[in-house]
């Protein structure tokens, strides 16, 4: 039976997180001896003081990852043995799932039951899915002439650097580790400065699972120092980044100015939710709209932050959306009935409030919320917020707010809906609600986004690729078999018979 929020709150009082960097199979202090605090966003209090790595630590970790790769301690294991080790890691995460949920909650401020029931199972499923794939990938022989064989074989790319954001720290770390290790590579992970604790715990379990020293390394630290050093490192073969579009661009520059490493970018979004006027039962649609923008405090790359509704439906839909949003209890992440926790940090909360002010200034109407709440807790809480009367040219419709703020925009016909949906630099995801099959086909093909969900808000399955069009992504797809190919290179071998 799953733990209650109360039980997890008790665990939080006694938990002792790993706080050192993990390099070459051991927890070590940073070379400089410096450390930094990670803060609980729900209280503003320090959770732990963590080793602050920098360039020298990056050099050590990359050297360890390279050495493990060159020795072949992981890549030369039989695929079935690598599968067993990665499955063992998944089992260990499952065994310690409460601990992971608590650490994730303390670091991110998200509801602990969301961490337990969504983030942690997602990470476990990711590791298992990629582990199971390891010994089911076959190479190919190309159709050439009878006296020559040309084989196309997959080989690991080598040392992969992974730079992780703070919104789904464990789940995104697993999304990198799964296919990177499945391919036989080594990895150096730089978690977000706000959320290093679950990646460090995962590293400890990787050692316990029998994954060889140097194959997984974790470097807590800042982006401008550790992150940049990893991006610029000449012995890193591939850099896999998830985060903002702005920082993603830096990694292309780092690669260009160093060794032209392969760069994979999973970036921001400003996803539209299109509701046509043929829907009779708004109940399920409203549920999905709420989940799309309020789950994880709206700190979700594919958050449905622009509600595009047919003008004839707007008043009815907005009324139902507002009633639903009012039922989302915001507050203590360790309370059983909390549905929305705290924003990640004070700076980000202020940024979100700044966008709300920009919305008002530019003429949009606050239909619900708009304020910081529960200030007395020391935490960074914002209430669910709905804007009406938004023009797609406004700042709140163009920029990624990364908070619980929904902008309502009206349209008059399908063509206008598609034009507004596509009028953004982003192209990560979109939702469409309609009962008309013709519109479902037409619109889902016309929208320039990596994922279009019709009559649902769905992206969870490991078997399905995920990634962005336009400035939401670069270089590949995560999840599914496409993720494996991102961390492999294809070699052609000609053999005269
Ligand atoms: P960022 O500010 O871009 O940070 C992401 C990572 O990059 C952090 O580890 C950060 O380190 C590091 N970083 C920051 N500046 C750097 C620099 N100059 N050089 C090298 N590394 C640097 O994003 P965030 O605020 O953590 O996360 C929110 C963003 O991530 C949103 O835009 C969201 O849409 C996107 N995101 C996208 C997806 C997918 S799958 N598309 C999934 C989740 C999140 P610090 O911790 O020191 O800042």
Coordinates of C-alpha atoms and ligand atoms in Angstrom, one line a residue:
X1 CA 0.0 0.0 0.0
X2 CA 1.2 3.4 -0.9
X3 CA 2.5 5.7 1.9
X4 CA 0.3 8.6 3.1
X5 CA 1.5 12.2 3.0
X6 CA 1.7 12.2 6.8
X7 CA 4.1 9.2 6.7
X8 CA 6.2 10.9 4.1
X9 CA 6.3 14.1 6.2
X10 CA 7.7 12.0 9.1
X11 CA 10.3 10.5 6.8
X12 CA 11.3 14.1 5.7
X13 CA 12.2 14.9 9.3
X14 CA 14.8 12.1 9.5
X15 CA 16.1 11.9 6.0
X16 CA 19.9 12.5 5.5
X17 CA 20.5 13.3 1.8
X18 CA 23.8 12.6 0.0
X19 CA 25.5 16.0 -0.3
X20 CA 28.9 15.3 -2.0
X21 CA 29.7 15.0 -5.7
X22 CA 29.7 11.5 -7.1
X23 CA 32.8 10.9 -9.2
X24 CA 34.3 7.6 -10.3
X25 CA 32.0 5.5 -8.0
X26 CA 32.7 7.6 -4.8
X27 CA 31.2 10.5 -3.0
X28 CA 33.8 13.3 -2.9
X29 CA 34.1 16.9 -1.8
X30 CA 34.4 19.5 -4.6
X31 CA 38.0 20.3 -5.5
X32 CA 37.5 23.9 -4.2
X33 CA 35.9 22.6 -0.9
X34 CA 33.1 25.0 -1.6
X35 CA 29.4 24.1 -1.0
X36 CA 26.0 25.8 -1.5
X37 CA 22.6 25.5 0.1
X38 CA 19.6 23.9 -1.4
X39 CA 16.4 25.5 -0.2
X40 CA 12.9 24.0 0.4
X41 CA 10.7 26.2 -1.7
X42 CA 7.7 25.6 0.6
X43 CA 9.4 27.0 3.7
X44 CA 12.4 29.0 2.4
X45 CA 14.6 27.0 4.8
X46 CA 17.8 25.2 4.0
X47 CA 17.4 21.5 3.2
X48 CA 21.1 20.6 2.9
X49 CA 24.5 22.1 2.0
X50 CA 25.8 20.5 -1.2
X51 CA 29.3 20.3 -2.8
X52 CA 29.7 23.1 -5.3
X53 CA 31.6 21.6 -8.3
X54 CA 33.4 23.6 -10.8
X55 CA 35.7 23.2 -13.8
X56 CA 38.3 21.0 -12.0
X57 CA 35.6 18.6 -10.8
X58 CA 34.2 18.5 -14.4
X59 CA 37.7 17.5 -15.6
X60 CA 37.9 14.8 -13.0
X61 CA 34.4 13.4 -13.7
X62 CA 35.0 13.5 -17.5
X63 CA 38.3 11.7 -17.1
X64 CA 36.6 9.0 -15.0
X65 CA 33.8 8.6 -17.5
X66 CA 36.3 8.4 -20.4
X67 CA 38.4 5.9 -18.5
X68 CA 35.4 3.7 -17.8
X69 CA 34.4 3.9 -21.5
X70 CA 37.9 3.1 -22.7
X71 CA 38.3 0.2 -20.3
X72 CA 35.0 -1.2 -21.6
X73 CA 33.8 -2.0 -18.1
X74 CA 30.2 -1.2 -19.2
X75 CA 30.1 -1.0 -23.0
X76 CA 31.7 -4.4 -23.5
X77 CA 29.4 -6.2 -21.1
X78 CA 27.0 -8.5 -22.9
X79 CA 23.8 -6.5 -23.6
X80 CA 21.8 -8.9 -21.5
X81 CA 24.2 -8.2 -18.5
X82 CA 23.8 -4.5 -19.0
X83 CA 20.1 -5.0 -19.0
X84 CA 20.2 -6.8 -15.7
X85 CA 22.2 -4.1 -14.1
X86 CA 19.9 -1.3 -15.3
X87 CA 16.9 -3.3 -14.2
X88 CA 18.5 -3.7 -10.8
X89 CA 18.9 0.1 -10.6
X90 CA 15.2 0.5 -11.4
X91 CA 14.3 -2.1 -8.7
X92 CA 16.4 -0.2 -6.1
X93 CA 14.7 3.1 -7.0
X94 CA 11.4 1.3 -6.5
X95 CA 12.6 -0.1 -3.2
X96 CA 13.5 3.5 -2.0
X97 CA 10.6 5.2 -3.7
X98 CA 9.4 7.0 -0.6
X99 CA 12.8 8.4 0.0
X100 CA 13.0 9.7 -3.6
X101 CA 9.6 11.2 -3.3
X102 CA 10.5 13.0 -0.1
X103 CA 13.8 14.3 -1.5
X104 CA 12.1 15.5 -4.7
X105 CA 9.4 17.3 -2.6
X106 CA 11.9 19.0 -0.4
X107 CA 14.0 20.2 -3.3
X108 CA 11.2 21.2 -5.7
X109 CA 8.3 22.2 -3.5
X110 CA 5.9 20.0 -5.5
X111 CA 3.2 17.9 -3.6
X112 CA 4.9 14.8 -2.2
X113 CA 2.1 12.6 -3.4
X114 CA 2.7 13.8 -7.0
X115 CA 6.3 13.0 -6.6
X116 CA 5.4 9.5 -5.2
X117 CA 2.7 8.7 -7.7
X118 CA 4.0 10.4 -10.8
X119 CA 7.7 11.5 -10.8
X120 CA 9.2 8.4 -9.1
X121 CA 7.2 5.8 -11.0
X122 CA 7.9 7.6 -14.2
X123 CA 11.7 7.4 -13.5
X124 CA 11.4 3.7 -12.7
X125 CA 9.4 3.0 -15.9
X126 CA 12.0 4.9 -17.9
X127 CA 14.9 3.0 -16.6
X128 CA 13.0 -0.3 -17.1
X129 CA 11.9 0.5 -20.6
X130 CA 15.4 1.3 -21.8
X131 CA 16.9 -1.6 -19.9
X132 CA 14.5 -4.0 -21.6
X133 CA 15.4 -2.6 -25.0
X134 CA 19.1 -3.2 -24.6
X135 CA 19.2 -6.8 -25.9
X136 CA 16.5 -6.3 -28.5
X137 CA 18.4 -4.0 -30.9
X138 CA 19.8 -5.6 -34.0
X139 CA 22.3 -4.1 -36.4
X140 CA 21.8 -4.4 -40.2
X141 CA 23.3 -5.6 -43.4
X142 CA 22.7 -3.3 -46.4
X143 CA 21.6 -4.7 -49.7
X144 CA 24.7 -4.4 -51.9
X145 CA 26.3 -6.8 -54.4
X146 CA 26.9 -10.6 -53.8
X147 CA 30.7 -10.4 -53.4
X148 CA 30.7 -7.7 -50.7
X149 CA 29.0 -7.3 -47.3
X150 CA 28.2 -3.9 -46.0
X151 CA 27.2 -3.9 -42.3
X152 CA 25.7 -1.0 -40.5
X153 CA 26.5 -1.3 -36.8
X154 CA 25.6 0.9 -33.8
X155 CA 28.3 2.0 -31.5
X156 CA 28.1 4.1 -28.4
X157 CA 29.0 7.8 -28.8
X158 CA 31.3 7.8 -25.7
X159 CA 31.1 10.3 -22.9
X160 CA 27.8 12.1 -22.6
X161 CA 27.3 15.3 -20.5
X162 CA 23.7 15.8 -19.3
X163 CA 22.5 19.1 -17.9
X164 CA 19.2 18.9 -16.1
X165 CA 16.5 21.4 -15.1
X166 CA 14.7 21.7 -11.8
X167 CA 11.1 20.9 -12.6
X168 CA 11.3 17.1 -12.9
X169 CA 14.8 16.4 -11.6
X170 CA 14.6 12.6 -11.1
X171 CA 12.4 11.9 -14.1
X172 CA 14.5 13.9 -16.5
X173 CA 17.7 12.4 -15.1
X174 CA 16.3 8.9 -15.8
X175 CA 15.3 10.0 -19.3
X176 CA 19.0 10.7 -19.9
X177 CA 20.5 7.8 -18.0
X178 CA 18.2 5.2 -19.5
X179 CA 19.2 5.5 -23.2
X180 CA 22.7 6.7 -22.5
X181 CA 23.6 3.6 -20.5
X182 CA 21.5 1.3 -22.8
X183 CA 23.9 2.4 -25.6
X184 CA 27.0 1.5 -23.6
X185 CA 28.1 5.1 -22.9
X186 CA 29.3 6.8 -19.7
X187 CA 27.5 9.9 -18.3
X188 CA 28.4 13.1 -16.4
X189 CA 25.3 14.7 -15.0
X190 CA 24.9 18.3 -13.8
X191 CA 21.6 18.6 -12.0
X192 CA 20.0 22.0 -11.5
X193 CA 21.5 24.0 -8.6
X194 CA 18.1 24.0 -6.9
X195 CA 17.5 20.2 -7.1
X196 CA 20.6 18.0 -6.8
X197 CA 19.4 15.5 -4.2
X198 CA 17.6 12.8 -6.2
X199 CA 20.4 12.6 -8.8
X200 CA 22.9 12.0 -6.0
X201 CA 20.7 9.4 -4.4
X202 CA 20.4 7.7 -7.8
X203 CA 24.2 7.6 -8.2
X204 CA 24.6 5.8 -4.9
X205 CA 22.1 3.2 -6.0
X206 CA 23.8 2.8 -9.3
X207 CA 26.9 1.7 -7.5
X208 CA 24.8 -0.7 -5.5
X209 CA 23.2 -2.0 -8.7
X210 CA 26.7 -3.0 -9.9
X211 CA 27.1 -0.3 -12.6
X212 CA 30.9 0.1 -12.8
X213 CA 32.8 3.1 -11.4
X214 CA 33.0 6.1 -13.7
X215 CA 30.0 5.1 -15.8
X216 CA 27.7 7.5 -13.8
X217 CA 29.0 10.7 -12.3
X218 CA 26.9 13.5 -10.7
X219 CA 28.2 17.1 -10.2
X220 CA 26.0 19.4 -8.2
X221 CA 26.9 23.0 -9.1
X222 CA 26.0 26.1 -11.0
X223 CA 25.2 26.3 -14.7
X224 CA 27.6 29.1 -15.5
X225 CA 30.5 27.2 -14.0
X226 CA 30.0 23.4 -14.0
X227 CA 27.4 23.4 -16.7
X228 CA 29.5 25.6 -19.0
X229 CA 32.7 23.6 -18.3
X230 CA 30.8 20.4 -19.3
X231 CA 29.4 22.1 -22.5
X232 CA 32.9 23.3 -23.4
X233 CA 34.8 20.1 -22.5
X234 CA 36.8 18.7 -25.4
X235 CA 36.5 15.1 -24.2
X236 CA 32.7 15.1 -24.0
X237 CA 31.3 13.6 -27.1
X238 CA 27.6 14.5 -26.7
X239 CA 25.8 17.1 -24.6
X240 CA 22.2 16.4 -23.8
X241 CA 20.4 19.4 -22.3
X242 CA 16.9 19.9 -21.0
X243 CA 16.1 23.5 -20.0
X244 CA 15.3 26.9 -21.3
X245 CA 15.6 27.9 -25.0
X246 CA 18.0 30.6 -24.0
X247 CA 20.5 28.4 -22.2
X248 CA 20.0 25.7 -24.8
X249 CA 21.4 28.1 -27.4
X250 CA 24.6 28.5 -25.2
X251 CA 25.3 24.8 -25.6
X252 CA 25.4 25.2 -29.4
X253 CA 27.9 28.0 -28.9
X254 CA 30.0 25.9 -26.4
X255 CA 30.1 23.0 -28.9
X256 CA 31.0 25.3 -31.8
X257 CA 33.9 26.8 -29.8
X258 CA 35.2 23.5 -28.5
X259 CA 35.0 20.1 -30.2
X260 CA 31.7 20.2 -32.2
X261 CA 30.2 17.6 -29.8
X262 CA 26.8 16.4 -30.6
X263 CA 24.2 18.6 -29.0
X264 CA 20.7 17.5 -28.0
X265 CA 18.3 20.1 -26.7
X266 CA 14.9 19.7 -25.1
X267 CA 13.6 23.2 -24.5
X268 CA 10.7 25.4 -23.5
X269 CA 7.2 25.7 -24.8
X270 CA 4.1 27.8 -25.0
X271 CA 1.6 25.1 -25.8
X272 CA -1.9 25.9 -27.1
X273 CA -5.1 24.1 -26.0
X274 CA -7.7 24.5 -28.7
X275 CA -11.3 24.0 -27.8
X276 CA -13.8 23.8 -30.7
X277 CA -17.5 24.7 -30.3
X278 CA -18.7 21.2 -31.0
X279 CA -18.0 19.9 -27.5
X280 CA -21.1 19.0 -25.5
X281 CA -19.7 17.8 -22.2
X282 CA -17.1 20.3 -21.0
X283 CA -16.4 18.4 -17.8
X284 CA -13.5 16.1 -19.0
X285 CA -12.1 19.0 -21.1
X286 CA -11.9 21.3 -18.2
X287 CA -10.2 18.5 -16.1
X288 CA -7.5 18.2 -18.8
X289 CA -7.1 22.0 -19.1
X290 CA -6.5 22.3 -15.3
X291 CA -4.1 19.4 -15.3
X292 CA -2.3 20.8 -18.2
X293 CA -1.5 24.2 -16.6
X294 CA -1.7 23.5 -12.8
X295 CA 0.0 20.1 -12.5
X296 CA 3.5 20.7 -11.1
X297 CA 2.6 24.4 -10.5
X298 CA 2.7 25.0 -14.2
X299 CA 6.4 24.4 -14.1
X300 CA 6.1 22.0 -17.0
X301 CA 7.6 22.4 -20.4
X302 CA 4.5 21.2 -22.2
X303 CA 2.1 23.1 -19.9
X304 CA -1.1 24.1 -21.9
X305 CA -0.6 27.8 -21.1
X306 CA -2.7 29.3 -24.0
X307 CA -6.3 28.4 -24.0
X308 CA -7.6 29.0 -27.5
X309 CA -11.4 28.8 -27.4
X310 CA -14.1 29.3 -30.1
X311 CA -15.7 32.7 -29.4
X312 CA -19.1 31.1 -29.1
X313 CA -18.0 28.8 -26.3
X314 CA -15.7 31.2 -24.3
X315 CA -18.0 32.3 -21.5
X316 CA -19.3 28.8 -20.8
X317 CA -15.9 27.3 -20.8
X318 CA -14.2 30.0 -18.8
X319 CA -16.8 29.8 -16.1
X320 CA -16.2 26.0 -15.8
X321 CA -12.4 26.4 -15.8
X322 CA -12.6 29.0 -13.0
X323 CA -14.8 26.8 -10.9
X324 CA -12.4 23.9 -11.4
X325 CA -9.3 25.9 -10.6
X326 CA -10.8 27.0 -7.3
X327 CA -10.8 23.4 -6.2
X328 CA -7.0 23.2 -6.5
X329 CA -5.7 23.4 -3.0
X330 CA -2.4 25.3 -2.9
X331 CA 0.0 24.9 0.1
X332 CA 2.0 22.5 2.2
X333 CA 3.4 19.8 -0.2
X334 CA 3.2 17.3 2.7
X335 CA -0.5 17.8 3.2
X336 CA -2.7 14.9 1.8
X337 CA -5.1 17.2 -0.1
X338 CA -2.6 19.7 -1.6
X339 CA -2.7 19.7 -5.3
X340 CA -0.3 22.5 -6.0
X341 CA 2.9 23.2 -4.1
X342 CA 5.4 26.1 -4.2
X343 CA 7.2 27.7 -7.1
X344 CA 10.9 26.6 -7.2
X345 CA 12.5 29.7 -5.7
X346 CA 11.9 33.3 -4.8
X347 CA 13.4 34.6 -8.0
X348 CA 11.2 32.5 -10.2
X349 CA 8.1 33.4 -8.1
X350 CA 8.9 37.0 -8.7
X351 CA 9.4 36.3 -12.4
X352 CA 5.9 34.7 -12.6
X353 CA 4.4 37.6 -10.7
X354 CA 6.2 40.0 -13.1
X355 CA 4.5 38.3 -16.0
X356 CA 1.1 38.6 -14.3
X357 CA 1.7 42.4 -13.9
X358 CA 2.8 42.6 -17.6
X359 CA -0.5 40.9 -18.6
X360 CA -2.5 43.5 -16.6
X361 CA -0.4 46.3 -18.0
X362 CA -1.0 45.2 -21.6
X363 CA -4.8 45.1 -21.1
X364 CA -5.6 41.5 -20.3
X365 CA -8.2 40.9 -17.5
X366 CA -7.5 38.8 -14.4
X367 CA -10.5 36.4 -14.2
X368 CA -9.0 34.5 -11.3
X369 CA -6.1 34.7 -8.9
X370 CA -3.0 36.7 -9.8
X371 CA -1.3 36.8 -6.4
X372 CA 1.3 35.4 -4.1
X373 CA -0.3 33.6 -1.2
X374 CA 0.7 31.9 2.1
X375 CA 3.6 34.3 2.5
X376 CA 3.6 33.6 6.2
X377 CA 4.9 30.1 5.5
X378 CA 8.1 31.5 4.0
X379 CA 7.3 29.6 0.9
X380 CA 6.9 30.8 -2.7
X381 CA 3.2 30.1 -3.5
X382 CA 1.2 31.6 -6.3
X383 CA -2.6 31.0 -6.7
X384 CA -4.0 29.5 -9.9
X385 CA -4.4 32.4 -12.3
X386 CA -6.6 32.9 -15.3
X387 CA -6.4 35.8 -17.8
X388 CA -9.3 36.6 -20.1
X389 CA -9.2 38.9 -23.1
X390 CA -5.6 38.0 -24.1
X391 CA -4.3 38.9 -27.5
X392 CA -1.7 36.4 -28.8
X393 CA 0.8 39.2 -29.3
X394 CA 0.8 40.0 -25.6
X395 CA 3.9 39.1 -23.5
X396 CA 1.9 36.5 -21.5
X397 CA 0.9 34.7 -24.7
X398 CA 4.4 34.7 -26.2
X399 CA 6.8 34.1 -23.4
X400 CA 7.1 30.9 -21.3
X401 CA 5.8 31.9 -17.8
X402 CA 6.5 28.5 -16.3
X403 CA 3.8 29.0 -13.6
X404 CA 0.1 28.4 -13.0
X405 CA -1.1 31.1 -15.4
X406 CA -3.6 30.5 -18.1
X407 CA -4.1 33.0 -21.0
X408 CA -7.5 32.8 -22.7
X409 CA -7.6 33.8 -26.4
X410 CA -10.7 33.5 -28.7
X411 CA -10.9 32.5 -32.3
X412 CA -13.7 32.4 -34.9
X413 CA -12.8 29.5 -37.2
X414 CA -10.4 26.6 -37.5
X415 CA -8.0 28.5 -39.7
X416 CA -7.7 31.3 -37.2
X417 CA -7.2 28.7 -34.4
X418 CA -4.3 27.1 -36.2
X419 CA -2.8 30.4 -37.1
X420 CA -2.8 31.6 -33.5
X421 CA -1.6 28.2 -32.2
X422 CA 1.4 28.4 -34.6
X423 CA 2.2 32.0 -33.9
X424 CA 4.9 31.4 -31.4
X425 CA 8.6 30.6 -31.5
X426 CA 7.9 27.4 -29.6
X427 CA 6.6 24.1 -30.9
X428 CA 6.7 21.5 -28.1
X429 CA 3.1 20.4 -27.6
X430 CA -0.6 21.1 -28.3
X431 CA -4.0 19.9 -27.3
X432 CA -7.1 19.9 -29.4
X433 CA -10.7 19.2 -28.2
X434 CA -13.3 18.4 -30.8
X435 CA -15.9 15.8 -31.7
X436 CA -15.3 16.4 -35.4
X437 CA -13.0 13.8 -37.0
X438 CA -12.2 16.0 -40.0
X439 CA -11.1 18.9 -37.7
X440 CA -9.1 16.5 -35.6
X441 CA -7.1 15.3 -38.6
X442 CA -6.7 18.6 -40.2
X443 CA -5.6 20.6 -37.1
X444 CA -3.3 17.9 -35.7
X445 CA -1.4 17.9 -39.0
X446 CA -1.4 21.7 -39.3
X447 CA 0.1 22.4 -35.9
X448 CA 3.8 22.8 -35.8
X449 CA 4.6 21.0 -32.6
X450 CA 6.4 17.7 -31.6
X451 CA 3.3 16.3 -29.8
X452 CA -0.4 17.0 -30.6
X453 CA -2.9 15.4 -28.2
X454 CA -6.5 15.2 -29.4
X455 CA -9.1 15.0 -26.7
X456 CA -6.5 14.2 -24.1
X457 CA -3.4 15.6 -22.4
X458 CA -0.9 12.8 -22.7
X459 CA 2.8 12.4 -23.0
X460 CA 3.7 9.9 -20.4
X461 CA 4.4 6.7 -22.2
X462 CA 8.1 5.7 -22.7
X463 CA 7.2 4.0 -25.9
X464 CA 6.3 7.3 -27.5
X465 CA 8.8 9.9 -28.7
X466 CA 8.9 13.3 -27.2
X467 CA 10.6 16.5 -28.4
X468 CA 10.0 19.9 -29.9
X469 CA 9.7 21.7 -33.3
X470 CA 11.1 25.1 -33.8
X471 CA 12.8 26.6 -30.7
X472 CA 11.5 23.9 -28.4
X473 CA 14.0 21.3 -29.5
X474 CA 17.1 20.5 -31.4
X475 CA 18.8 17.3 -32.5
X476 CA 16.5 14.4 -31.7
X477 CA 13.8 12.9 -29.6
X478 CA 13.6 11.6 -26.1
X479 CA 11.7 8.4 -25.1
X480 CA 11.1 5.5 -27.4
X481 CA 13.8 3.8 -29.6
X482 CA 14.5 7.2 -31.1
X483 CA 16.2 8.2 -27.8
X484 CA 18.7 5.3 -28.2
X485 CA 19.8 6.5 -31.6
X486 CA 20.6 9.9 -30.1
X487 CA 23.5 8.4 -28.1
X488 CA 24.8 6.0 -30.7
X489 CA 26.8 6.5 -33.9
X490 CA 26.3 4.4 -37.0
X491 CA 29.3 2.7 -38.5
X492 CA 29.4 1.3 -42.0
X493 CA 31.8 -1.7 -42.5
X494 CA 32.5 -2.8 -46.0
X495 CA 33.8 -6.4 -46.3
X496 CA 35.0 -7.9 -49.6
X497 CA 34.2 -11.6 -49.8
Ligands
LIG1 P1 17.6 26.7 -17.3 O1 17.7 27.9 -16.6 O2 17.8 26.7 -18.8 O3 18.6 25.6 -16.6 C1 18.7 24.3 -17.0 C2 20.1 23.8 -16.6 O4 21.1 24.6 -17.3 C3 20.4 24.0 -15.1 O5 21.2 22.8 -14.7 C4 21.3 25.2 -15.1 O6 22.1 25.4 -14.0 C5 22.0 25.1 -16.4 N1 22.6 26.4 -16.9 C6 22.1 27.6 -16.6 N2 22.8 28.5 -17.2 C7 23.8 27.9 -17.8 C8 24.9 28.3 -18.6 N3 25.2 29.6 -18.8 N4 25.8 27.3 -19.1 C9 25.5 26.0 -18.9 N5 24.5 25.6 -18.1 C10 23.7 26.5 -17.6 O7 16.2 26.0 -17.1 P2 15.4 25.7 -15.8 O8 15.0 27.1 -15.3 O9 16.2 24.8 -14.9 O10 14.2 24.9 -16.3 C11 13.1 25.5 -16.9 C12 13.2 25.4 -18.4 O11 13.4 24.1 -18.8 C13 11.9 25.8 -19.1 O12 12.2 26.6 -20.2 C14 11.3 24.5 -19.5 O13 10.4 24.6 -20.6 C15 12.5 23.7 -19.8 N6 12.2 22.3 -19.8 C16 12.0 21.6 -21.0 C17 11.7 20.2 -21.0 C18 11.6 19.5 -22.3 S1 11.5 17.9 -22.3 N7 11.5 20.2 -23.4 C19 11.5 19.6 -19.8 C20 11.7 20.3 -18.6 C21 12.0 21.6 -18.6 P3 21.6 26.3 -12.8 O14 20.9 25.4 -11.9 O15 22.8 26.8 -12.2 O16 20.8 27.4 -13.3

